Coordinates of C-alpha atoms in Angstrom, one line a residue:
Chain H
M1029 CA 118.7 134.7 147.6
T1030 CA 122.0 136.3 146.9
A1031 CA 123.5 138.9 149.1
A1032 CA 123.2 141.5 146.3
T1033 CA 119.5 141.3 146.3
Q1034 CA 118.8 141.4 150.0
G1035 CA 119.4 145.1 150.1
T1036 CA 116.7 145.5 147.5
L1037 CA 114.1 143.4 149.3
T1038 CA 114.2 145.5 152.4
L1039 CA 113.0 148.5 150.4
I1040 CA 109.8 146.9 149.0
R1041 CA 106.9 149.3 149.3
G1042 CA 103.2 148.5 149.4
N1043 CA 102.3 151.5 147.4
P1044 CA 104.2 154.0 145.2
P1045 CA 104.5 157.5 146.5
P1046 CA 101.8 160.0 145.3
K1047 CA 102.4 161.1 141.7
I1048 CA 104.0 164.5 141.6
T1049 CA 104.7 166.4 138.4
P1050 CA 107.5 168.8 139.0
R1051 CA 108.9 170.8 136.0
L1052 CA 112.4 169.5 136.6
S1053 CA 113.5 170.6 133.1
A1054 CA 113.7 174.2 134.5
V1055 CA 116.0 173.4 137.4
S1056 CA 118.3 170.5 136.7
A1057 CA 120.6 169.4 133.9
P1058 CA 118.9 167.2 131.3
V1059 CA 119.9 163.5 131.1
L1060 CA 119.4 163.6 127.4
E1061 CA 119.8 166.6 125.1
V1062 CA 119.3 166.4 121.4
V1063 CA 120.2 169.5 119.4
D1064 CA 119.4 170.0 115.7
L1065 CA 119.6 166.3 114.9
V1066 CA 119.6 165.4 111.2
K1067 CA 119.5 161.8 110.0
R1068 CA 119.2 160.8 106.3
Y1069 CA 118.8 157.4 104.7
G1070 CA 119.9 158.0 101.1
E1071 CA 117.5 160.5 99.6
R1072 CA 115.1 160.4 102.5
T1073 CA 115.5 162.7 105.5
A1074 CA 114.1 160.7 108.5
V1075 CA 115.0 163.3 111.1
D1076 CA 115.2 166.9 110.1
G1077 CA 116.6 169.3 112.7
L1078 CA 115.0 167.8 115.8
S1079 CA 115.8 169.1 119.3
L1080 CA 114.5 167.8 122.6
R1081 CA 115.6 167.3 126.2
V1082 CA 114.7 164.8 128.9
A1083 CA 114.8 166.2 132.4
A1084 CA 116.3 164.1 135.1
G1085 CA 113.8 161.8 136.8
S1086 CA 111.0 162.6 134.3
V1087 CA 109.1 160.5 131.8
T1088 CA 109.1 162.0 128.3
A1089 CA 106.8 160.6 125.6
L1090 CA 107.7 160.9 122.0
L1091 CA 104.5 160.9 120.0
G1092 CA 104.2 160.8 116.3
P1093 CA 102.5 159.1 113.3
N1094 CA 104.2 156.2 111.6
G1095 CA 107.4 157.3 109.8
A1096 CA 107.6 160.5 111.8
G1097 CA 111.2 159.7 112.9
K1098 CA 110.5 158.4 116.4
T1099 CA 112.5 155.2 116.2
T1100 CA 115.3 156.8 114.3
T1101 CA 115.6 159.5 116.9
V1102 CA 115.7 157.0 119.7
E1103 CA 118.2 154.8 117.9
V1104 CA 120.6 157.7 117.5
C1105 CA 120.2 158.4 121.2
E1106 CA 120.9 154.7 122.0
G1107 CA 124.1 154.8 119.9
F1108 CA 122.8 152.4 117.2
R1109 CA 123.0 155.0 114.5
T1110 CA 125.2 158.0 114.1
A1111 CA 123.8 161.5 113.6
D1112 CA 124.5 163.1 110.2
E1113 CA 124.2 166.6 111.8
G1114 CA 123.6 167.9 115.3
T1115 CA 124.6 166.7 118.7
V1116 CA 123.3 164.1 121.1
T1117 CA 124.4 164.2 124.7
V1118 CA 123.4 161.3 126.9
L1119 CA 124.1 161.5 130.7
G1120 CA 126.7 164.1 129.9
G1121 CA 128.6 162.0 127.3
S1122 CA 128.3 160.3 123.9
P1123 CA 125.7 157.5 123.5
A1124 CA 128.5 154.9 123.0
G1125 CA 130.3 155.9 126.1
V1126 CA 127.4 155.4 128.6
R1127 CA 126.0 152.1 127.5
H1128 CA 126.2 150.6 131.0
R1129 CA 124.1 153.5 132.5
V1130 CA 121.3 153.2 129.9
G1131 CA 118.6 150.6 129.5
V1132 CA 117.2 149.9 126.0
M1133 CA 114.0 148.2 125.0
P1134 CA 114.1 148.2 121.2
Q1135 CA 111.1 147.6 119.0
G1136 CA 110.5 144.0 118.1
G1137 CA 112.3 141.5 120.3
G1138 CA 116.0 140.9 120.3
G1139 CA 116.2 137.7 122.3
Y1140 CA 118.0 134.3 121.6
P1141 CA 115.1 132.1 120.4
G1142 CA 116.7 129.1 122.1
L1143 CA 117.3 130.5 125.6
R1144 CA 114.6 130.3 128.3
A1145 CA 113.2 133.5 129.7
E1146 CA 115.1 133.1 133.0
E1147 CA 118.4 132.3 131.1
L1148 CA 118.0 135.3 128.9
L1149 CA 117.3 137.7 131.7
G1150 CA 120.0 136.0 133.8
L1151 CA 122.5 136.5 131.0
F1152 CA 121.7 140.2 130.7
S1153 CA 121.9 140.6 134.5
R1154 CA 125.5 139.3 134.4
F1155 CA 126.6 142.2 132.2
Y1156 CA 126.1 144.5 135.2
A1157 CA 127.8 144.7 138.6
H1158 CA 124.6 145.4 140.7
P1159 CA 121.7 143.9 138.8
H1160 CA 118.2 143.4 140.0
D1161 CA 117.2 139.8 141.0
P1162 CA 116.1 138.3 137.6
R1163 CA 113.6 136.0 139.3
Q1164 CA 112.0 138.9 141.1
L1165 CA 111.6 140.9 137.9
L1166 CA 110.1 138.0 136.2
E1167 CA 107.6 137.7 139.0
L1168 CA 106.7 141.3 139.1
L1169 CA 106.1 141.3 135.3
G1170 CA 103.9 138.2 135.5
L1171 CA 106.5 136.0 133.8
A1172 CA 107.3 133.6 136.7
D1173 CA 105.1 130.8 135.1
V1174 CA 107.0 131.0 131.8
A1175 CA 110.5 131.4 133.3
R1176 CA 111.6 128.0 131.8
T1177 CA 109.9 128.6 128.5
P1178 CA 112.2 129.3 125.5
Y1179 CA 112.0 132.8 124.2
R1180 CA 110.7 131.7 120.8
R1181 CA 107.7 130.0 122.5
L1182 CA 106.6 133.1 124.5
S1183 CA 103.6 135.0 123.3
G1184 CA 104.3 138.5 121.8
G1185 CA 103.2 140.1 125.0
Q1186 CA 105.4 137.9 127.1
Q1187 CA 108.4 138.7 124.9
Q1188 CA 107.6 142.4 125.2
R1189 CA 107.6 142.2 129.0
L1190 CA 110.8 140.1 129.1
S1191 CA 112.4 142.7 126.8
L1192 CA 111.3 145.4 129.3
A1193 CA 112.9 143.4 132.1
M1194 CA 116.1 143.1 130.1
A1195 CA 116.1 146.9 129.7
V1196 CA 115.9 147.6 133.5
V1197 CA 117.8 144.7 135.0
G1198 CA 121.1 146.6 135.2
R1199 CA 119.7 149.4 137.3
P1200 CA 120.0 152.1 134.6
E1201 CA 119.8 155.8 135.1
L1202 CA 118.0 156.4 131.8
V1203 CA 115.7 154.0 130.0
F1204 CA 114.6 154.1 126.3
L1205 CA 111.4 152.3 125.6
D1206 CA 110.4 152.0 121.9
E1207 CA 106.6 151.4 121.9
P1208 CA 106.7 149.3 125.1
T1209 CA 103.0 148.4 125.1
A1210 CA 102.4 147.8 121.4
G1211 CA 100.3 144.6 121.2
L1212 CA 99.9 144.1 124.9
D1213 CA 96.6 143.1 126.6
P1214 CA 95.2 145.5 129.1
Q1215 CA 96.7 143.7 132.2
A1216 CA 100.2 143.5 130.7
R1217 CA 99.9 147.1 129.7
R1218 CA 99.0 148.1 133.2
A1219 CA 102.0 146.1 134.6
T1220 CA 104.2 148.0 132.1
W1221 CA 102.8 151.3 133.2
D1222 CA 103.3 150.4 136.8
L1223 CA 106.9 149.7 136.1
V1224 CA 107.4 153.0 134.3
E1225 CA 105.8 154.9 137.2
A1226 CA 108.0 153.0 139.7
L1227 CA 111.1 153.8 137.7
R1228 CA 110.2 157.5 137.8
A1229 CA 109.4 157.4 141.5
D1230 CA 112.9 156.2 142.1
G1231 CA 114.6 158.8 140.0
V1232 CA 115.1 156.9 136.8
S1233 CA 114.5 159.0 133.6
V1234 CA 112.5 157.5 130.8
L1235 CA 112.1 158.3 127.1
L1236 CA 109.3 156.3 125.5
T1237 CA 107.8 156.4 122.1
T1238 CA 104.1 155.6 121.6
H1239 CA 101.2 155.8 119.3
L1240 CA 98.8 155.6 122.3
M1241 CA 97.5 159.0 123.5
D1242 CA 96.2 157.6 126.7
E1243 CA 99.6 156.1 127.5
A1244 CA 101.2 159.5 127.0
E1245 CA 98.5 161.2 129.0
H1246 CA 98.8 158.7 131.8
L1247 CA 102.6 158.4 132.1
A1248 CA 104.3 161.4 130.6
D1249 CA 105.5 164.5 132.4
D1250 CA 106.5 166.0 129.0
V1251 CA 105.2 165.1 125.6
V1252 CA 107.1 165.8 122.4
V1253 CA 105.0 165.6 119.3
I1254 CA 107.1 164.9 116.2
D1255 CA 106.1 164.7 112.5
H1256 CA 108.2 164.6 109.4
G1257 CA 111.3 164.4 111.5
R1258 CA 110.6 167.7 113.3
V1259 CA 109.1 168.7 116.7
V1260 CA 105.7 170.1 116.1
A1261 CA 104.7 170.6 119.7
H1262 CA 106.1 170.0 123.2
G1263 CA 105.0 170.6 126.7
T1264 CA 103.1 168.9 129.6
V1265 CA 99.7 167.3 128.7
P1266 CA 97.8 170.2 130.4
E1267 CA 99.8 172.7 128.4
L1268 CA 99.2 170.9 125.1
T1269 CA 95.5 170.4 125.6
A1270 CA 94.9 174.0 127.0
S1271 CA 93.2 176.4 124.6
S1272 CA 91.8 179.9 124.9
Q1273 CA 88.5 178.8 123.6
A1274 CA 86.1 176.7 125.7
F1275 CA 85.1 173.5 124.0
V1276 CA 82.1 171.1 124.1
R1277 CA 81.8 167.9 122.2
F1278 CA 79.0 165.4 122.3
T1279 CA 77.4 162.7 120.2
G1280 CA 73.8 162.4 119.2
P1281 CA 71.6 161.6 116.2
A1282 CA 73.2 162.6 112.9
G1283 CA 71.9 165.6 111.1
L1284 CA 71.0 168.0 114.0
D1285 CA 70.7 171.6 112.8
V1286 CA 74.1 173.0 113.8
E1287 CA 73.2 176.5 112.4
D1288 CA 70.2 176.7 114.7
L1289 CA 72.4 175.5 117.7
L1290 CA 75.0 178.2 117.0
R1291 CA 72.3 180.9 116.7
S1292 CA 70.9 179.9 120.1
L1293 CA 74.4 180.1 121.6
G1294 CA 75.4 183.6 120.4
A1295 CA 77.5 185.2 117.8
D1296 CA 80.9 184.4 119.1
C1297 CA 80.5 180.6 119.0
V1298 CA 81.5 178.3 116.2
G1299 CA 80.8 174.6 115.6
K1300 CA 80.5 171.7 113.2
E1301 CA 79.3 168.1 112.9
S1302 CA 82.3 165.9 112.1
P1303 CA 82.0 163.0 111.6
A1304 CA 78.2 162.5 111.3
G1305 CA 76.7 162.4 114.8
T1306 CA 79.6 164.0 116.6
Y1307 CA 79.2 167.7 117.3
L1308 CA 81.9 170.1 118.3
V1309 CA 81.2 173.6 119.6
E1310 CA 83.7 176.3 120.7
G1311 CA 83.0 179.6 122.5
P1312 CA 84.5 182.1 124.9
D1313 CA 82.9 180.9 128.1
G1314 CA 82.9 177.2 129.2
P1315 CA 80.0 177.1 131.7
Q1316 CA 77.8 179.2 129.4
L1317 CA 78.6 177.1 126.4
L1318 CA 77.8 173.8 128.1
A1319 CA 74.6 175.2 129.6
G1320 CA 73.6 176.6 126.2
V1321 CA 74.3 173.3 124.4
T1322 CA 72.4 171.1 126.8
A1323 CA 69.4 173.6 126.9
W1324 CA 69.2 173.6 123.1
C1325 CA 69.4 169.8 123.1
A1326 CA 66.6 169.7 125.7
T1327 CA 64.3 171.7 123.5
R1328 CA 64.9 169.2 120.7
G1329 CA 64.4 166.2 122.9
V1330 CA 68.0 165.1 122.3
L1331 CA 70.2 163.5 125.0
P1332 CA 73.8 164.6 124.4
E1333 CA 76.0 161.7 125.1
G1334 CA 79.8 161.5 125.7
L1335 CA 79.9 165.1 126.8
Q1336 CA 83.5 166.3 126.8
T1337 CA 84.6 169.8 127.8
R1338 CA 88.3 169.6 127.2
R1339 CA 90.4 168.9 124.2
T1340 CA 92.2 165.5 124.5
L1341 CA 95.8 164.9 123.5
E1342 CA 94.4 163.0 120.6
D1343 CA 92.6 166.1 119.4
V1344 CA 95.8 168.1 119.6
F1345 CA 97.8 165.3 117.9
L1346 CA 95.4 165.1 115.0
D1347 CA 95.2 168.8 114.6
L1348 CA 99.0 168.9 114.5
T1349 CA 99.7 165.9 112.3
G1350 CA 96.6 165.8 110.1
R1351 CA 93.8 163.3 109.9
E1352 CA 94.8 161.5 106.7
L1353 CA 96.1 157.9 107.0
R1354 CA 99.8 157.4 106.8
R1355 CA 101.3 154.6 104.6
Chain O
M1015 CA 99.1 146.9 143.2
T1016 CA 102.3 144.9 143.2
G1017 CA 105.1 146.2 145.3
W1018 CA 108.1 147.1 143.2
P1019 CA 111.6 146.9 144.8
S1020 CA 113.7 150.1 144.8
L1021 CA 114.6 150.8 141.2
A1022 CA 117.0 153.5 142.1
P1023 CA 119.9 153.7 139.6
R1024 CA 123.1 151.9 140.4
A1025 CA 124.5 151.3 137.0
E1026 CA 127.9 149.7 136.7
A1027 CA 129.3 147.3 134.1
A1028 CA 130.3 143.9 135.4
P1029 CA 133.9 142.8 135.2
R1030 CA 134.8 141.6 131.7
T1031 CA 135.6 138.1 133.0
Q1032 CA 132.1 137.8 134.4
M1033 CA 130.6 138.9 131.1
L1034 CA 132.8 136.5 129.2
R1035 CA 131.8 133.6 131.4
A1036 CA 128.1 134.3 131.1
Q1037 CA 128.2 134.9 127.3
A1038 CA 130.3 131.9 126.6
R1039 CA 128.0 129.7 128.7
A1040 CA 125.0 131.1 126.8
E1041 CA 126.7 130.5 123.4
L1042 CA 127.6 126.9 124.4
T1043 CA 124.0 126.2 125.7
L1044 CA 122.6 127.4 122.4
L1045 CA 125.0 125.2 120.3
L1046 CA 124.3 122.1 122.3
R1047 CA 120.5 122.7 122.6
N1048 CA 120.0 123.2 118.8
G1049 CA 119.1 119.9 117.3
E1050 CA 120.2 120.7 113.8
Q1051 CA 123.6 121.9 115.1
V1052 CA 124.1 118.7 117.0
L1053 CA 123.2 116.7 113.9
L1054 CA 125.7 118.7 111.9
T1055 CA 128.5 118.7 114.4
L1056 CA 128.3 115.3 116.0
V1057 CA 125.8 112.9 114.5
I1058 CA 126.8 113.2 110.8
P1059 CA 130.6 113.1 111.4
L1060 CA 130.3 110.1 113.7
G1061 CA 127.9 108.3 111.4
L1062 CA 130.2 108.9 108.4
L1063 CA 133.2 107.7 110.4
V1064 CA 131.5 104.4 111.3
V1065 CA 130.0 103.8 107.9
L1066 CA 133.1 104.7 105.8
S1067 CA 135.5 102.8 108.1
T1068 CA 133.6 99.6 108.1
V1069 CA 131.9 99.5 104.7
D1070 CA 134.1 99.2 101.6
V1071 CA 132.5 101.9 99.4
I1072 CA 135.5 104.2 98.8
D1073 CA 138.9 103.1 97.8
V1074 CA 141.7 104.4 100.0
T1075 CA 145.3 103.6 100.5
G1076 CA 146.2 102.2 103.9
R1077 CA 143.9 101.1 106.6
R1078 CA 140.4 102.6 106.2
V1079 CA 140.0 103.9 109.7
D1080 CA 143.4 105.6 109.6
F1081 CA 142.3 107.4 106.5
F1082 CA 138.9 108.5 107.6
V1083 CA 139.5 109.6 111.3
P1084 CA 141.6 112.7 110.2
G1085 CA 139.1 113.5 107.4
V1086 CA 136.1 113.4 109.8
L1087 CA 138.0 115.5 112.4
A1088 CA 138.4 118.1 109.7
L1089 CA 134.7 117.8 108.8
A1090 CA 133.8 118.3 112.5
V1091 CA 135.9 121.4 112.8
M1092 CA 134.4 122.8 109.6
S1093 CA 130.8 122.0 110.8
T1094 CA 131.2 123.8 114.1
A1095 CA 133.5 126.7 113.2
F1096 CA 132.1 127.5 109.7
T1097 CA 128.6 126.1 109.1
G1098 CA 127.4 126.4 112.7
Q1099 CA 128.8 129.8 113.3
A1100 CA 127.6 131.2 110.0
I1101 CA 124.0 130.0 110.5
G1102 CA 123.9 130.9 114.2
T1103 CA 125.3 134.4 113.6
G1104 CA 123.1 135.0 110.6
F1105 CA 119.9 134.3 112.6
E1106 CA 121.1 136.3 115.6
R1107 CA 121.5 139.3 113.3
Q1108 CA 118.1 138.7 111.8
Y1109 CA 116.4 138.3 115.2
G1110 CA 118.0 141.5 116.4
V1111 CA 120.0 139.7 119.1
L1112 CA 123.3 141.2 118.2
K1113 CA 121.9 144.7 117.9
R1114 CA 120.3 144.3 121.3
L1115 CA 123.6 143.1 122.9
G1116 CA 125.2 146.2 121.4
A1117 CA 123.1 148.3 123.8
T1118 CA 124.6 146.5 126.8
P1119 CA 128.0 147.0 128.3
L1120 CA 129.2 143.7 126.6
P1121 CA 132.1 144.7 124.4
R1122 CA 132.2 143.4 120.8
S1123 CA 135.6 141.8 121.5
V1124 CA 134.2 139.9 124.5
L1125 CA 131.2 138.7 122.4
L1126 CA 133.5 137.3 119.7
L1127 CA 135.8 135.7 122.3
A1128 CA 132.8 134.1 123.9
K1129 CA 131.7 132.7 120.5
T1130 CA 135.2 131.4 120.0
L1131 CA 135.4 129.7 123.4
A1132 CA 132.0 128.0 122.8
V1133 CA 133.3 126.7 119.4
L1134 CA 136.5 125.4 120.9
A1135 CA 134.5 123.7 123.7
V1136 CA 132.3 121.9 121.2
E1137 CA 135.4 120.9 119.2
V1138 CA 137.0 119.4 122.3
L1139 CA 133.9 117.3 122.7
Q1140 CA 133.9 116.4 119.0
V1141 CA 137.6 115.4 119.0
A1142 CA 137.1 113.3 122.1
L1143 CA 134.1 111.4 120.7
I1144 CA 135.6 110.9 117.2
S1145 CA 138.9 109.7 118.6
L1146 CA 137.1 107.3 121.0
V1147 CA 134.9 105.9 118.2
G1148 CA 138.1 105.7 116.0
L1149 CA 140.0 103.8 118.6
V1150 CA 137.1 101.4 119.0
L1151 CA 137.3 100.8 115.2
G1152 CA 141.0 100.1 115.5
W1153 CA 142.5 103.5 114.7
H1154 CA 146.3 103.8 115.3
P1155 CA 147.2 107.5 115.5
H1156 CA 150.8 108.8 114.9
G1157 CA 152.3 112.3 115.2
S1158 CA 152.3 114.8 118.1
F1159 CA 149.2 116.0 120.0
L1160 CA 150.5 119.5 119.8
G1161 CA 150.6 119.3 116.0
V1162 CA 146.9 118.3 116.1
V1163 CA 146.1 121.3 118.3
L1164 CA 148.0 123.6 116.0
L1165 CA 146.1 122.4 112.9
V1166 CA 142.7 122.5 114.7
V1167 CA 143.3 126.0 116.0
L1168 CA 144.5 127.3 112.6
G1169 CA 141.6 125.5 110.9
T1170 CA 139.1 127.0 113.5
A1171 CA 140.5 130.5 112.8
A1172 CA 140.2 130.0 109.0
F1173 CA 136.6 128.6 109.2
S1174 CA 135.4 131.1 111.8
G1175 CA 136.5 134.0 109.6
L1176 CA 134.6 132.6 106.7
G1177 CA 131.6 131.7 108.8
L1178 CA 131.4 135.2 110.4
L1179 CA 131.9 136.7 106.9
I1180 CA 128.9 134.9 105.5
G1181 CA 126.7 135.1 108.7
G1182 CA 127.6 138.8 109.2
T1183 CA 126.8 139.9 105.7
L1184 CA 123.9 137.8 104.3
R1185 CA 120.3 137.4 105.5
G1186 CA 119.5 134.6 107.8
L1187 CA 117.9 132.2 105.3
T1188 CA 120.4 133.0 102.6
T1189 CA 123.1 132.2 105.1
L1190 CA 121.4 129.0 106.0
A1191 CA 121.4 127.9 102.3
A1192 CA 124.9 129.2 101.5
A1193 CA 126.5 127.6 104.5
N1194 CA 124.9 124.2 104.0
L1195 CA 125.7 124.2 100.3
L1196 CA 129.3 125.1 101.0
W1197 CA 129.5 122.5 103.7
F1198 CA 128.4 119.8 101.2
V1199 CA 130.7 121.1 98.4
L1200 CA 133.7 121.2 100.8
L1201 CA 132.8 117.8 102.2
V1202 CA 133.0 116.3 98.7
L1203 CA 135.9 118.4 97.3
G1204 CA 137.9 118.8 100.5
G1205 CA 139.5 115.4 100.8
I1206 CA 137.3 114.3 103.7
V1207 CA 135.6 111.3 102.2
F1208 CA 137.3 111.1 98.7
P1209 CA 141.1 111.2 98.5
L1210 CA 142.1 114.3 96.5
S1211 CA 143.9 112.0 94.1
A1212 CA 140.5 111.0 92.8
Y1213 CA 140.2 114.4 91.1
G1214 CA 143.3 114.0 88.9
G1215 CA 144.8 117.3 87.8
A1216 CA 142.4 119.4 89.8
A1217 CA 143.9 118.1 93.0
D1218 CA 146.8 120.7 93.0
A1219 CA 144.2 123.5 93.2
L1220 CA 141.8 121.8 95.5
R1221 CA 144.7 121.2 97.9
W1222 CA 144.5 124.9 98.9
L1223 CA 140.9 124.7 100.0
P1224 CA 140.7 125.2 103.8
T1225 CA 139.0 121.8 104.2
A1226 CA 141.5 120.0 102.1
A1227 CA 144.4 121.7 103.9
L1228 CA 143.0 120.7 107.3
S1229 CA 142.1 117.1 106.3
D1230 CA 145.4 116.6 104.5
G1231 CA 147.4 118.2 107.3
L1232 CA 145.7 116.0 109.9
R1233 CA 146.0 112.9 107.7
Q1234 CA 149.8 113.5 107.0
L1235 CA 150.3 114.0 110.7
L1236 CA 148.1 111.3 112.2
Q1237 CA 148.8 108.7 109.5
H1238 CA 152.5 109.4 108.8
G1239 CA 153.7 111.6 111.7
T1240 CA 154.7 114.6 109.4
L1241 CA 153.5 118.2 109.8
V1242 CA 153.1 119.6 106.2
G1243 CA 154.1 123.3 105.9
R1244 CA 152.0 123.9 102.9
D1245 CA 148.8 123.0 104.7
L1246 CA 149.7 125.2 107.7
L1247 CA 150.3 128.1 105.2
A1248 CA 147.0 127.5 103.4
L1249 CA 145.1 127.6 106.7
A1250 CA 147.0 130.7 107.9
L1251 CA 146.2 132.5 104.6
W1252 CA 142.5 131.6 104.8
A1253 CA 142.4 132.7 108.4
A1254 CA 144.0 136.0 107.7
A1255 CA 141.8 136.7 104.6
G1256 CA 138.6 135.5 106.3
L1257 CA 139.0 137.3 109.6
T1258 CA 140.1 140.5 107.9
A1259 CA 137.1 140.5 105.5
A1260 CA 134.7 139.6 108.3
A1261 CA 136.0 142.4 110.5
K1262 CA 135.6 144.9 107.6
L1263 CA 132.2 143.8 106.3
F1264 CA 130.4 142.4 109.3
R1265 CA 127.1 144.1 109.9
W1266 CA 125.6 143.9 113.4
E1267 CA 122.0 144.2 112.3

């Protein structure tokens, strides 16, 4: 054990502190500020006037369908691409000027195939003056058993976790994670989430992109939904999923008489069956609506399953970005 | 729940010398661990040296071993600085390694210096082994050691520029094919195994190829003790052209 890591080990905690969700964006300067970013590739405009900010010590999720401009936006922030228009301020400076304070996990690897996991992480650790102990990081991410395995022989999930370790080994202030859990099994995904939560608890800011709604719901203080290179919605998860209308969704046998259900609920309720066997009803009063729905089901001898009384982030996302398949 | 250590930020770049040491060590590890690279840089040159010096397949003037040691030294430098660097760099680009390094505090200049140091370290190993095998076969070298160093350094600069130019602009597999093809063409036409005089009137033009300049320069020095200005000039021109073009056209991803 080197002297540099001993200070770390005295601070090990059994449990992370309770999750708090302060709206830091209102009070402190952002660690990342993107204003009116435009990025074109030839004829195609990948990012079209996008603005966002990441508050210090917060986790921000960038959500969007394939081709929405997530990776391009992150890569401009990381300094890999230059903006055609607009400004990007990272930790108060330009992306290229703050590389040592920023950790980056790009999509799809980026390791020497011939180096072992411990050699690769050790190499990256020596680019920094006060790195984490590579062996400890490997252990915490479940990679201790493959420490001596060459990068090219690691599984996709192991490469992902090693890549995550490479992003945080230099004790960065801000971390960019581009689809950090894509292709991970549930255990590895949970380990990644734990790390993101531990980063936030210690004041590290995180910007991550994801397709996974539950990931954003679980991790993010702020969610920015982008599509066609623009921000289509942003806010906390409760803000995004809140709606003025109460909402009940359930599944049951296909072909229930929705018109009759709505007549039983009252004039100010609306509803539909979409897709077959999934029913969605909206009305002004939540408790009344739920009671009305279940009472109607009881008269039909139907057990409503999967009852849900709040819109999920996925509902919001699909409403905003459309339901048709992309590419 | 696993206990995470404190992850509180404490970001600071390491001193450049530390980064250079770590990166150069990694580059050298990769060069020596790669089977194809070792075949290209050590096994083939040593094999050629032994076979050509002991079997009478190619007519040369003077003692066979004295003719072939300088040629094989030139081949070794070309294999490491040109072919090896081109292929390695091409695949590092394709795998996203260079892009990823670009997101760390490692400066580009330190990365290139580390690659150069690794190449020079492998060349020291090559020169030592080839000289040793040559001496066992009865090689009698002439000329100054400093002259050899000058030629090898200039040759390394010329071949590195061309290797980085190819590896930094073409895709990984295209680089692999192009670098191996050029390696073979230059092996045949570069005065390494066949004396340039075998090509008649074309010899005057071939003499300006980097491989020919290096093998001829080393041969004139080690066989006859003379340092040929034209060979030094050719290598310097290739180095200037190759490194300038590589610096201009190199793409990191």
